[in-house]
Amino acid sequence: PTVADPTLGSTNTDRTERSTEFYFRDAMQFNAQWQGWLGVRHTRLDRDSVQVNVPAGEDNEATSYRQSFTTPWLGVSYAIDPQLLAYASWGEGIESAVAPNLPVYVNAGRPLATIRSKQWEIGLKSGSRTVDWSINYFDISKPATNDVPVMVGGEDRLESRIDGKQNHRGVEAQADLKWTGGGLMASAMKLHARRDGSADATLNGLKPTNVPETVLKLQARHSAGLPGLELQAGLVYEGKRMVLPDNSLSIPSWTRLDVGARYEQNVGRQLLIWRVGVDNVTDRRAWRESPYQYGHVYL
Protein backbone atom coordinates (compact mmCIF):
# COMPACT_ATOMS: atom_id res chain seq x y z
CA PRO A 1 0.00 0.00 0.00
CA THR A 2 1.03 3.57 -0.67
CA VAL A 3 -0.04 6.82 0.97
CA ALA A 4 -1.98 9.21 -1.24
CA ASP A 5 0.02 12.27 -2.30
CA PRO A 6 -2.18 15.31 -3.10
CA THR A 7 0.75 17.40 -4.33
CA LEU A 8 0.31 18.83 -7.84
CA GLY A 9 3.79 17.81 -8.89
CA SER A 10 3.56 17.99 -12.65
CA THR A 11 2.23 20.17 -15.43
CA ASN A 12 -0.93 19.52 -17.40
CA THR A 13 -1.43 19.36 -21.15
CA ASP A 14 -3.67 21.60 -23.25
CA ARG A 15 -4.65 19.77 -26.44
CA THR A 16 -6.46 21.25 -29.42
CA GLU A 17 -7.77 19.27 -32.37
CA ARG A 18 -9.69 20.44 -35.42
CA SER A 19 -11.00 18.22 -38.21
CA THR A 20 -12.43 19.50 -41.50
CA GLU A 21 -14.04 17.00 -43.87
CA PHE A 22 -15.55 17.08 -47.34
CA TYR A 23 -17.34 14.09 -48.83
CA PHE A 24 -19.16 13.07 -51.98
CA ARG A 25 -21.32 10.02 -52.56
CA ASP A 26 -23.57 8.76 -55.31
CA ALA A 27 -25.77 5.75 -56.13
CA MET A 28 -26.39 4.36 -59.62
CA GLN A 29 -29.20 2.06 -60.73
CA PHE A 30 -27.94 0.15 -63.78
CA ASN A 31 -31.04 -2.01 -64.25
CA ALA A 32 -33.68 -3.79 -62.17
CA GLN A 33 -31.06 -6.04 -60.52
CA TRP A 34 -27.73 -4.17 -60.50
CA GLN A 35 -26.96 -1.13 -58.40
CA GLY A 36 -23.69 0.63 -57.59
CA TRP A 37 -22.39 3.09 -54.99
CA LEU A 38 -19.30 5.23 -54.78
CA GLY A 39 -17.97 7.75 -52.33
CA VAL A 40 -14.89 9.76 -51.48
CA ARG A 41 -13.97 11.69 -48.32
CA HIS A 42 -11.22 14.27 -47.84
CA THR A 43 -10.08 15.02 -44.29
CA ARG A 44 -7.77 17.74 -42.94
CA LEU A 45 -6.48 17.43 -39.37
CA ASP A 46 -4.90 20.17 -37.25
CA ARG A 47 -3.55 19.10 -33.85
CA ASP A 48 -1.59 20.98 -31.21
CA SER A 49 -0.54 20.26 -27.62
CA VAL A 50 1.39 22.28 -25.07
CA GLN A 51 2.33 21.86 -21.42
CA VAL A 52 0.72 24.49 -19.19
CA ASN A 53 1.88 25.84 -15.82
CA VAL A 54 5.51 25.38 -16.91
CA PRO A 55 8.01 27.38 -14.83
CA ALA A 56 9.73 30.23 -16.66
CA GLY A 57 12.73 29.14 -18.66
CA GLU A 58 11.64 25.49 -18.98
CA ASP A 59 10.50 23.75 -22.17
CA ASN A 60 6.71 23.63 -22.61
CA GLU A 61 7.15 20.64 -24.99
CA ALA A 62 4.75 22.08 -27.57
CA THR A 63 3.93 19.86 -30.54
CA SER A 64 1.97 20.62 -33.69
CA TYR A 65 1.19 18.80 -36.89
CA ARG A 66 -1.12 18.80 -39.90
CA GLN A 67 -2.34 15.88 -41.99
CA SER A 68 -4.55 15.61 -45.06
CA PHE A 69 -5.82 12.44 -46.71
CA THR A 70 -8.48 11.19 -49.11
CA THR A 71 -10.31 7.86 -48.78
CA PRO A 72 -12.51 6.21 -51.43
CA TRP A 73 -15.32 3.64 -51.15
CA LEU A 74 -17.00 1.48 -53.81
CA GLY A 75 -19.88 -0.96 -53.70
CA VAL A 76 -22.07 -3.03 -56.00
CA SER A 77 -25.18 -5.12 -55.37
CA TYR A 78 -27.32 -7.61 -57.28
CA ALA A 79 -30.95 -8.29 -56.41
CA ILE A 80 -31.38 -12.07 -56.68
CA ASP A 81 -35.08 -11.61 -55.90
CA PRO A 82 -37.12 -8.82 -54.23
CA GLN A 83 -36.07 -10.06 -50.77
CA LEU A 84 -32.51 -11.29 -51.35
CA LEU A 85 -29.51 -9.10 -52.17
CA ALA A 86 -25.88 -10.03 -52.91
CA TYR A 87 -23.25 -7.32 -52.53
CA ALA A 88 -19.53 -6.57 -52.57
CA SER A 89 -17.68 -3.48 -51.34
CA TRP A 90 -14.17 -2.08 -51.03
CA GLY A 91 -12.95 0.94 -49.12
CA GLU A 92 -10.13 2.64 -47.26
CA GLY A 93 -9.92 4.07 -43.75
CA ILE A 94 -7.45 6.28 -41.90
CA GLU A 95 -5.92 6.31 -38.42
CA SER A 96 -3.47 8.85 -37.02
CA ALA A 97 -0.73 8.16 -34.49
CA VAL A 98 1.86 10.29 -32.70
CA ALA A 99 4.93 9.17 -30.78
CA PRO A 100 4.46 9.81 -27.03
CA ASN A 101 5.95 13.12 -25.98
CA LEU A 102 8.37 11.51 -23.51
CA PRO A 103 12.17 11.82 -23.31
CA VAL A 104 12.70 8.09 -23.84
CA TYR A 105 11.42 8.40 -27.45
CA VAL A 106 13.83 9.60 -30.13
CA ASN A 107 10.85 10.90 -32.14
CA ALA A 108 8.90 12.24 -29.15
CA GLY A 109 5.81 14.21 -30.12
CA ARG A 110 6.20 13.64 -33.86
CA PRO A 111 3.37 12.26 -36.01
CA LEU A 112 3.80 8.90 -37.69
CA ALA A 113 3.01 8.39 -41.33
CA THR A 114 -0.71 8.12 -42.06
CA ILE A 115 -2.02 4.65 -41.21
CA ARG A 116 -4.20 3.66 -44.16
CA SER A 117 -6.33 0.54 -43.83
CA LYS A 118 -8.02 -1.32 -46.68
CA GLN A 119 -11.16 -3.42 -46.39
CA TRP A 120 -13.30 -5.44 -48.72
CA GLU A 121 -16.28 -7.67 -48.06
CA ILE A 122 -18.87 -9.79 -49.84
CA GLY A 123 -22.19 -10.86 -48.45
CA LEU A 124 -25.89 -11.65 -48.69
CA LYS A 125 -28.78 -9.70 -47.17
CA SER A 126 -32.43 -10.70 -46.95
CA GLY A 127 -35.45 -8.96 -45.47
CA SER A 128 -39.10 -9.78 -44.99
CA ARG A 129 -41.92 -9.02 -42.56
CA THR A 130 -40.96 -11.99 -40.37
CA VAL A 131 -37.16 -12.21 -40.56
CA ASP A 132 -34.14 -10.18 -41.62
CA TRP A 133 -30.80 -11.94 -42.01
CA SER A 134 -27.34 -11.32 -43.43
CA ILE A 135 -24.00 -13.03 -43.73
CA ASN A 136 -20.70 -11.62 -44.97
CA TYR A 137 -17.00 -12.34 -45.29
CA PHE A 138 -14.58 -9.45 -44.70
CA ASP A 139 -10.86 -8.85 -45.04
CA ILE A 140 -9.14 -5.86 -43.38
CA SER A 141 -5.44 -5.03 -43.65
CA LYS A 142 -3.85 -2.10 -41.82
CA PRO A 143 -0.36 -1.01 -40.77
CA ALA A 144 0.62 -1.73 -37.17
CA THR A 145 2.60 0.52 -34.85
CA ASN A 146 5.28 -0.58 -32.42
CA ASP A 147 7.83 0.86 -29.99
CA VAL A 148 11.20 -0.35 -31.31
CA PRO A 149 14.32 -0.26 -29.07
CA VAL A 150 17.18 1.83 -30.52
CA MET A 151 20.60 2.88 -29.23
CA VAL A 152 21.36 6.64 -29.27
CA GLY A 153 24.60 7.98 -27.82
CA GLY A 154 25.11 4.80 -25.84
CA GLU A 155 21.64 5.08 -24.26
CA ASP A 156 18.72 2.72 -24.70
CA ARG A 157 15.85 4.67 -26.30
CA LEU A 158 12.60 3.88 -28.10
CA GLU A 159 11.33 4.84 -31.53
CA SER A 160 7.61 4.72 -32.25
CA ARG A 161 7.17 3.62 -35.85
CA ILE A 162 4.97 1.74 -38.28
CA ASP A 163 6.08 -1.88 -38.03
CA GLY A 164 4.44 -4.41 -40.31
CA LYS A 165 0.69 -4.82 -40.48
CA GLN A 166 -2.34 -6.53 -39.00
CA ASN A 167 -4.58 -8.76 -41.10
CA HIS A 168 -8.17 -9.33 -39.95
CA ARG A 169 -10.30 -11.87 -41.82
CA GLY A 170 -13.61 -13.20 -40.64
CA VAL A 171 -17.22 -14.19 -41.11
CA GLU A 172 -20.14 -12.32 -39.58
CA ALA A 173 -23.79 -13.40 -39.56
CA GLN A 174 -26.97 -12.11 -37.97
CA ALA A 175 -30.70 -12.83 -38.00
CA ASP A 176 -33.64 -10.84 -36.62
CA LEU A 177 -36.83 -12.84 -36.04
CA LYS A 178 -39.90 -10.60 -35.81
CA TRP A 179 -43.39 -11.31 -34.53
CA THR A 180 -46.27 -9.30 -33.21
CA GLY A 181 -45.24 -7.79 -29.91
CA GLY A 182 -41.62 -8.90 -29.90
CA GLY A 183 -38.59 -10.33 -31.59
CA LEU A 184 -35.26 -12.10 -31.24
CA MET A 185 -31.95 -11.02 -32.78
CA ALA A 186 -28.87 -13.23 -32.89
CA SER A 187 -25.41 -12.46 -34.30
CA ALA A 188 -22.06 -14.22 -34.46
CA MET A 189 -18.58 -13.28 -35.63
CA LYS A 190 -15.52 -15.49 -36.09
CA LEU A 191 -12.30 -13.61 -36.66
CA HIS A 192 -8.78 -14.64 -37.68
CA ALA A 193 -6.41 -11.76 -36.82
CA ARG A 194 -2.61 -11.97 -37.08
CA ARG A 195 0.49 -9.75 -37.14
CA ASP A 196 2.77 -9.84 -40.19
CA GLY A 197 5.84 -8.09 -41.56
CA SER A 198 7.21 -6.85 -38.22
CA ALA A 199 10.93 -6.14 -37.88
CA ASP A 200 10.67 -8.25 -34.71
CA ALA A 201 10.27 -11.72 -36.21
CA THR A 202 8.96 -13.10 -32.92
CA LEU A 203 5.76 -11.04 -33.37
CA ASN A 204 4.93 -12.31 -36.85
CA GLY A 205 2.09 -14.82 -36.87
CA LEU A 206 0.90 -13.79 -33.41
CA LYS A 207 -2.52 -12.40 -32.50
CA PRO A 208 -2.94 -8.63 -32.06
CA THR A 209 -3.77 -7.42 -28.56
CA ASN A 210 -7.32 -6.56 -27.47
CA VAL A 211 -9.03 -8.48 -30.29
CA PRO A 212 -11.51 -11.30 -29.49
CA GLU A 213 -11.70 -14.12 -32.03
CA THR A 214 -15.31 -14.98 -31.25
CA VAL A 215 -18.27 -12.73 -30.43
CA LEU A 216 -21.83 -14.03 -29.93
CA LYS A 217 -24.88 -11.90 -29.14
CA LEU A 218 -28.51 -12.72 -28.42
CA GLN A 219 -31.07 -9.95 -27.88
CA ALA A 220 -34.76 -10.47 -27.05
CA ARG A 221 -37.52 -7.86 -26.94
CA HIS A 222 -41.14 -8.15 -25.86
CA SER A 223 -43.96 -5.63 -25.63
CA ALA A 224 -45.43 -5.42 -22.13
CA GLY A 225 -49.05 -4.80 -21.22
CA LEU A 226 -48.61 -1.02 -21.10
CA PRO A 227 -48.79 0.53 -24.61
CA GLY A 228 -45.36 1.80 -25.69
CA LEU A 229 -43.44 -0.30 -23.13
CA GLU A 230 -40.90 -2.87 -24.35
CA LEU A 231 -38.86 -5.19 -22.14
CA GLN A 232 -35.38 -6.18 -23.36
CA ALA A 233 -32.72 -8.73 -22.49
CA GLY A 234 -29.31 -9.35 -24.03
CA LEU A 235 -26.73 -12.11 -23.74
CA VAL A 236 -23.17 -11.31 -24.89
CA TYR A 237 -20.22 -13.68 -25.20
CA GLU A 238 -16.70 -12.55 -26.12
CA GLY A 239 -13.74 -14.88 -26.55
CA LYS A 240 -10.37 -14.40 -24.92
CA ARG A 241 -8.14 -11.48 -25.86
CA MET A 242 -4.36 -11.22 -25.92
CA VAL A 243 -2.96 -8.72 -23.40
CA LEU A 244 0.73 -8.65 -24.40
CA PRO A 245 2.10 -8.42 -27.97
CA ASP A 246 4.13 -11.62 -27.46
CA ASN A 247 0.86 -13.45 -26.59
CA SER A 248 2.32 -14.62 -23.26
CA LEU A 249 -0.69 -13.25 -21.36
CA SER A 250 -4.39 -13.18 -22.17
CA ILE A 251 -7.69 -12.46 -20.47
CA PRO A 252 -10.29 -15.27 -20.53
CA SER A 253 -13.59 -15.29 -22.37
CA TRP A 254 -16.63 -13.94 -20.58
CA THR A 255 -20.42 -13.92 -20.81
CA ARG A 256 -22.63 -11.02 -19.73
CA LEU A 257 -26.41 -10.74 -19.24
CA ASP A 258 -28.02 -7.32 -19.66
CA VAL A 259 -31.67 -6.39 -19.02
CA GLY A 260 -33.59 -3.21 -19.72
CA ALA A 261 -36.82 -1.52 -20.70
CA ARG A 262 -37.81 1.04 -23.34
CA TYR A 263 -40.88 3.27 -23.15
CA GLU A 264 -42.27 5.52 -25.88
CA GLN A 265 -44.36 8.50 -24.73
CA ASN A 266 -46.20 10.96 -26.96
CA VAL A 267 -46.14 14.50 -25.61
CA GLY A 268 -48.12 16.69 -27.98
CA ARG A 269 -46.44 16.32 -31.37
CA GLN A 270 -43.18 15.11 -29.86
CA LEU A 271 -42.09 11.53 -29.14
CA LEU A 272 -40.08 10.90 -25.97
CA ILE A 273 -38.19 7.62 -25.54
CA TRP A 274 -37.27 6.59 -22.00
CA ARG A 275 -34.68 3.88 -21.37
CA VAL A 276 -33.52 2.10 -18.23
CA GLY A 277 -31.18 -0.88 -17.98
CA VAL A 278 -28.67 -2.86 -15.99
CA ASP A 279 -25.53 -4.28 -17.59
CA ASN A 280 -24.07 -7.53 -16.25
CA VAL A 281 -27.12 -8.11 -14.07
CA THR A 282 -25.74 -11.44 -12.75
CA ASP A 283 -22.66 -9.57 -11.46
CA ARG A 284 -20.26 -12.03 -13.07
CA ARG A 285 -16.68 -11.08 -13.83
CA ALA A 286 -16.33 -9.48 -17.25
CA TRP A 287 -13.70 -7.41 -19.04
CA ARG A 288 -14.35 -4.18 -20.88
CA GLU A 289 -11.21 -4.40 -23.03
CA SER A 290 -7.43 -4.78 -22.83
CA PRO A 291 -5.64 -2.07 -24.86
CA TYR A 292 -1.83 -2.13 -25.04
CA GLN A 293 -0.43 1.34 -25.69
CA TYR A 294 2.81 3.24 -25.03
CA GLY A 295 4.38 0.12 -23.51
CA HIS A 296 1.60 -0.17 -20.94
CA VAL A 297 -1.28 -2.59 -20.40
CA TYR A 298 -4.69 -1.16 -19.52
CA LEU A 299 -7.33 -3.58 -18.22
mmCIF file with all atom_site columns, N, CA, C and O in Angstrom, residues 75-101:
data_model
loop_
_atom_site.group_PDB
_atom_site.id
_atom_site.type_symbol
_atom_site.label_atom_id
_atom_site.label_alt_id
_atom_site.label_comp_id
_atom_site.label_asym_id
_atom_site.label_entity_id
_atom_site.label_seq_id
_atom_site.pdbx_PDB_ins_code
_atom_site.Cartn_x
_atom_site.Cartn_y
_atom_site.Cartn_z
_atom_site.occupancy
_atom_site.B_iso_or_equiv
_atom_site.pdbx_formal_charge
_atom_site.auth_seq_id
_atom_site.auth_comp_id
_atom_site.auth_asym_id
_atom_site.auth_atom_id
_atom_site.pdbx_PDB_model_num
ATOM 1   N N  . GLY A 1 75  ? -19.021 0.171   -53.993 1.00 0.00 ? 75  GLY A N  1
ATOM 2   C CA . GLY A 1 75  ? -19.880 -0.965  -53.696 1.00 0.00 ? 75  GLY A CA 1
ATOM 3   C C  . GLY A 1 75  ? -20.767 -1.310  -54.878 1.00 0.00 ? 75  GLY A C  1
ATOM 4   O O  . GLY A 1 75  ? -21.073 -0.456  -55.717 1.00 0.00 ? 75  GLY A O  1
ATOM 5   N N  . VAL A 1 76  ? -21.159 -2.567  -54.952 1.00 0.00 ? 76  VAL A N  1
ATOM 6   C CA . VAL A 1 76  ? -22.071 -3.027  -55.998 1.00 0.00 ? 76  VAL A CA 1
ATOM 7   C C  . VAL A 1 76  ? -22.979 -4.098  -55.421 1.00 0.00 ? 76  VAL A C  1
ATOM 8   O O  . VAL A 1 76  ? -22.560 -4.869  -54.542 1.00 0.00 ? 76  VAL A O  1
ATOM 9   N N  . SER A 1 77  ? -24.244 -4.115  -55.874 1.00 0.00 ? 77  SER A N  1
ATOM 10  C CA . SER A 1 77  ? -25.183 -5.119  -55.373 1.00 0.00 ? 77  SER A CA 1
ATOM 11  C C  . SER A 1 77  ? -25.988 -5.701  -56.522 1.00 0.00 ? 77  SER A C  1
ATOM 12  O O  . SER A 1 77  ? -26.169 -5.059  -57.576 1.00 0.00 ? 77  SER A O  1
ATOM 13  N N  . TYR A 1 78  ? -26.490 -6.921  -56.296 1.00 0.00 ? 78  TYR A N  1
ATOM 14  C CA . TYR A 1 78  ? -27.317 -7.610  -57.277 1.00 0.00 ? 78  TYR A CA 1
ATOM 15  C C  . TYR A 1 78  ? -28.529 -8.192  -56.567 1.00 0.00 ? 78  TYR A C  1
ATOM 16  O O  . TYR A 1 78  ? -28.381 -8.961  -55.598 1.00 0.00 ? 78  TYR A O  1
ATOM 17  N N  . ALA A 1 79  ? -29.719 -7.806  -57.004 1.00 0.00 ? 79  ALA A N  1
ATOM 18  C CA . ALA A 1 79  ? -30.952 -8.292  -56.405 1.00 0.00 ? 79  ALA A CA 1
ATOM 19  C C  . ALA A 1 79  ? -31.302 -9.655  -56.997 1.00 0.00 ? 79  ALA A C  1
ATOM 20  O O  . ALA A 1 79  ? -31.754 -9.752  -58.148 1.00 0.00 ? 79  ALA A O  1
ATOM 21  N N  . ILE A 1 80  ? -31.059 -10.715 -56.225 1.00 0.00 ? 80  ILE A N  1
ATOM 22  C CA . ILE A 1 80  ? -31.376 -12.068 -56.684 1.00 0.00 ? 80  ILE A CA 1
ATOM 23  C C  . ILE A 1 80  ? -32.893 -12.233 -56.807 1.00 0.00 ? 80  ILE A C  1
ATOM 24  O O  . ILE A 1 80  ? -33.388 -12.837 -57.758 1.00 0.00 ? 80  ILE A O  1
ATOM 25  N N  . ASP A 1 81  ? -33.627 -11.714 -55.841 1.00 0.00 ? 81  ASP A N  1
ATOM 26  C CA . ASP A 1 81  ? -35.080 -11.606 -55.900 1.00 0.00 ? 81  ASP A CA 1
ATOM 27  C C  . ASP A 1 81  ? -35.460 -10.402 -55.041 1.00 0.00 ? 81  ASP A C  1
ATOM 28  O O  . ASP A 1 81  ? -34.596 -9.775  -54.426 1.00 0.00 ? 81  ASP A O  1
ATOM 29  N N  . PRO A 1 82  ? -36.749 -10.030 -54.977 1.00 0.00 ? 82  PRO A N  1
ATOM 30  C CA . PRO A 1 82  ? -37.120 -8.819  -54.233 1.00 0.00 ? 82  PRO A CA 1
ATOM 31  C C  . PRO A 1 82  ? -36.705 -8.823  -52.762 1.00 0.00 ? 82  PRO A C  1
ATOM 32  O O  . PRO A 1 82  ? -36.630 -7.753  -52.147 1.00 0.00 ? 82  PRO A O  1
ATOM 33  N N  . GLN A 1 83  ? -36.417 -9.992  -52.179 1.00 0.00 ? 83  GLN A N  1
ATOM 34  C CA . GLN A 1 83  ? -36.074 -10.063 -50.765 1.00 0.00 ? 83  GLN A CA 1
ATOM 35  C C  . GLN A 1 83  ? -34.641 -10.507 -50.497 1.00 0.00 ? 83  GLN A C  1
ATOM 36  O O  . GLN A 1 83  ? -34.238 -10.598 -49.342 1.00 0.00 ? 83  GLN A O  1
ATOM 37  N N  . LEU A 1 84  ? -33.866 -10.782 -51.541 1.00 0.00 ? 84  LEU A N  1
ATOM 38  C CA . LEU A 1 84  ? -32.510 -11.289 -51.354 1.00 0.00 ? 84  LEU A CA 1
ATOM 39  C C  . LEU A 1 84  ? -31.529 -10.483 -52.193 1.00 0.00 ? 84  LEU A C  1
ATOM 40  O O  . LEU A 1 84  ? -31.711 -10.330 -53.404 1.00 0.00 ? 84  LEU A O  1
ATOM 41  N N  . LEU A 1 85  ? -30.482 -9.978  -51.530 1.00 0.00 ? 85  LEU A N  1
ATOM 42  C CA . LEU A 1 85  ? -29.511 -9.097  -52.166 1.00 0.00 ? 85  LEU A CA 1
ATOM 43  C C  . LEU A 1 85  ? -28.098 -9.626  -51.944 1.00 0.00 ? 85  LEU A C  1
ATOM 44  O O  . LEU A 1 85  ? -27.731 -9.963  -50.818 1.00 0.00 ? 85  LEU A O  1
ATOM 45  N N  . ALA A 1 86  ? -27.307 -9.715  -53.008 1.00 0.00 ? 86  ALA A N  1
ATOM 46  C CA . ALA A 1 86  ? -25.883 -10.030 -52.907 1.00 0.00 ? 86  ALA A CA 1
ATOM 47  C C  . ALA A 1 86  ? -25.099 -8.741  -53.137 1.00 0.00 ? 86  ALA A C  1
ATOM 48  O O  . ALA A 1 86  ? -25.494 -7.896  -53.949 1.00 0.00 ? 86  ALA A O  1
ATOM 49  N N  . TYR A 1 87  ? -23.988 -8.565  -52.410 1.00 0.00 ? 87  TYR A N  1
ATOM 50  C CA . TYR A 1 87  ? -23.248 -7.317  -52.533 1.00 0.00 ? 87  TYR A CA 1
ATOM 51  C C  . TYR A 1 87  ? -21.752 -7.557  -52.340 1.00 0.00 ? 87  TYR A C  1
ATOM 52  O O  . TYR A 1 87  ? -21.326 -8.560  -51.770 1.00 0.00 ? 87  TYR A O  1
ATOM 53  N N  . ALA A 1 88  ? -20.978 -6.599  -52.799 1.00 0.00 ? 88  ALA A N  1
ATOM 54  C CA . ALA A 1 88  ? -19.532 -6.573  -52.568 1.00 0.00 ? 88  ALA A CA 1
ATOM 55  C C  . ALA A 1 88  ? -19.120 -5.116  -52.404 1.00 0.00 ? 88  ALA A C  1
ATOM 56  O O  . ALA A 1 88  ? -19.698 -4.227  -53.037 1.00 0.00 ? 88  ALA A O  1
ATOM 57  N N  . SER A 1 89  ? -18.124 -4.862  -51.548 1.00 0.00 ? 89  SER A N  1
ATOM 58  C CA . SER A 1 89  ? -17.678 -3.483  -51.340 1.00 0.00 ? 89  SER A CA 1
ATOM 59  C C  . SER A 1 89  ? -16.189 -3.467  -51.048 1.00 0.00 ? 89  SER A C  1
ATOM 60  O O  . SER A 1 89  ? -15.609 -4.454  -50.581 1.00 0.00 ? 89  SER A O  1
ATOM 61  N N  . TRP A 1 90  ? -15.587 -2.313  -51.311 1.00 0.00 ? 90  TRP A N  1
ATOM 62  C CA . TRP A 1 90  ? -14.171 -2.084  -51.032 1.00 0.00 ? 90  TRP A CA 1
ATOM 63  C C  . TRP A 1 90  ? -14.008 -0.646  -50.574 1.00 0.00 ? 90  TRP A C  1
ATOM 64  O O  . TRP A 1 90  ? -14.666 0.268   -51.096 1.00 0.00 ? 90  TRP A O  1
ATOM 65  N N  . GLY A 1 91  ? -13.149 -0.415  -49.601 1.00 0.00 ? 91  GLY A N  1
ATOM 66  C CA . GLY A 1 91  ? -12.947 0.942   -49.125 1.00 0.00 ? 91  GLY A CA 1
ATOM 67  C C  . GLY A 1 91  ? -11.655 1.082   -48.351 1.00 0.00 ? 91  GLY A C  1
ATOM 68  O O  . GLY A 1 91  ? -10.980 0.095   -48.037 1.00 0.00 ? 91  GLY A O  1
ATOM 69  N N  . GLU A 1 92  ? -11.320 2.332   -48.038 1.00 0.00 ? 92  GLU A N  1
ATOM 70  C CA . GLU A 1 92  ? -10.132 2.639   -47.256 1.00 0.00 ? 92  GLU A CA 1
ATOM 71  C C  . GLU A 1 92  ? -10.521 3.445   -46.030 1.00 0.00 ? 92  GLU A C  1
ATOM 72  O O  . GLU A 1 92  ? -11.522 4.170   -46.039 1.00 0.00 ? 92  GLU A O  1
ATOM 73  N N  . GLY A 1 93  ? -9.716  3.306   -44.969 1.00 0.00 ? 93  GLY A N  1
ATOM 74  C CA . GLY A 1 93  ? -9.916  4.075   -43.746 1.00 0.00 ? 93  GLY A CA 1
ATOM 75  C C  . GLY A 1 93  ? -8.586  4.627   -43.268 1.00 0.00 ? 93  GLY A C  1
ATOM 76  O O  . GLY A 1 93  ? -7.519  4.213   -43.730 1.00 0.00 ? 93  GLY A O  1
ATOM 77  N N  . ILE A 1 94  ? -8.652  5.574   -42.349 1.00 0.00 ? 94  ILE A N  1
ATOM 78  C CA . ILE A 1 94  ? -7.453  6.282   -41.896 1.00 0.00 ? 94  ILE A CA 1
ATOM 79  C C  . ILE A 1 94  ? -7.390  6.282   -40.370 1.00 0.00 ? 94  ILE A C  1
ATOM 80  O O  . ILE A 1 94  ? -8.401  6.443   -39.692 1.00 0.00 ? 94  ILE A O  1
ATOM 81  N N  . GLU A 1 95  ? -6.193  6.085   -39.834 1.00 0.00 ? 95  GLU A N  1
ATOM 82  C CA . GLU A 1 95  ? -5.921  6.311   -38.420 1.00 0.00 ? 95  GLU A CA 1
ATOM 83  C C  . GLU A 1 95  ? -4.682  7.203   -38.318 1.00 0.00 ? 95  GLU A C  1
ATOM 84  O O  . GLU A 1 95  ? -3.804  7.159   -39.179 1.00 0.00 ? 95  GLU A O  1
ATOM 85  N N  . SER A 1 96  ? -4.640  8.001   -37.268 1.00 0.00 ? 96  SER A N  1
ATOM 86  C CA . SER A 1 96  ? -3.474  8.846   -37.016 1.00 0.00 ? 96  SER A CA 1
ATOM 87  C C  . SER A 1 96  ? -2.794  8.399   -35.731 1.00 0.00 ? 96  SER A C  1
ATOM 88  O O  . SER A 1 96  ? -3.458  7.956   -34.792 1.00 0.00 ? 96  SER A O  1
ATOM 89  N N  . ALA A 1 97  ? -1.479  8.531   -35.693 1.00 0.00 ? 97  ALA A N  1
ATOM 90  C CA . ALA A 1 97  ? -0.731  8.164   -34.489 1.00 0.00 ? 97  ALA A CA 1
ATOM 91  C C  . ALA A 1 97  ? 0.440   9.135   -34.312 1.00 0.00 ? 97  ALA A C  1
ATOM 92  O O  . ALA A 1 97  ? 1.008   9.621   -35.291 1.00 0.00 ? 97  ALA A O  1
ATOM 93  N N  . VAL A 1 98  ? 0.752   9.400   -33.055 1.00 0.00 ? 98  VAL A N  1
ATOM 94  C CA . VAL A 1 98  ? 1.860   10.293  -32.704 1.00 0.00 ? 98  VAL A CA 1
ATOM 95  C C  . VAL A 1 98  ? 2.722   9.589   -31.670 1.00 0.00 ? 98  VAL A C  1
ATOM 96  O O  . VAL A 1 98  ? 2.210   8.915   -30.774 1.00 0.00 ? 98  VAL A O  1
ATOM 97  N N  . ALA A 1 99  ? 4.030   9.728   -31.796 1.00 0.00 ? 99  ALA A N  1
ATOM 98  C CA . ALA A 1 99  ? 4.926   9.169   -30.778 1.00 0.00 ? 99  ALA A CA 1
ATOM 99  C C  . ALA A 1 99  ? 4.683   9.894   -29.456 1.00 0.00 ? 99  ALA A C  1
ATOM 100 O O  . ALA A 1 99  ? 4.509   11.108  -29.435 1.00 0.00 ? 99  ALA A O  1
ATOM 101 N N  . PRO A 1 100 ? 4.660   9.160   -28.339 1.00 0.00 ? 100 PRO A N  1
ATOM 102 C CA . PRO A 1 100 ? 4.459   9.810   -27.033 1.00 0.00 ? 100 PRO A CA 1
ATOM 103 C C  . PRO A 1 100 ? 5.500   10.900  -26.795 1.00 0.00 ? 100 PRO A C  1
ATOM 104 O O  . PRO A 1 100 ? 6.676   10.743  -27.129 1.00 0.00 ? 100 PRO A O  1
ATOM 105 N N  . ASN A 1 101 ? 5.060   11.994  -26.207 1.00 0.00 ? 101 ASN A N  1
ATOM 106 C CA . ASN A 1 101 ? 5.951   13.122  -25.981 1.00 0.00 ? 101 ASN A CA 1
ATOM 107 C C  . ASN A 1 101 ? 6.733   12.907  -24.677 1.00 0.00 ? 101 ASN A C  1
ATOM 108 O O  . ASN A 1 101 ? 6.571   13.637  -23.697 1.00 0.00 ? 101 ASN A O  1
#
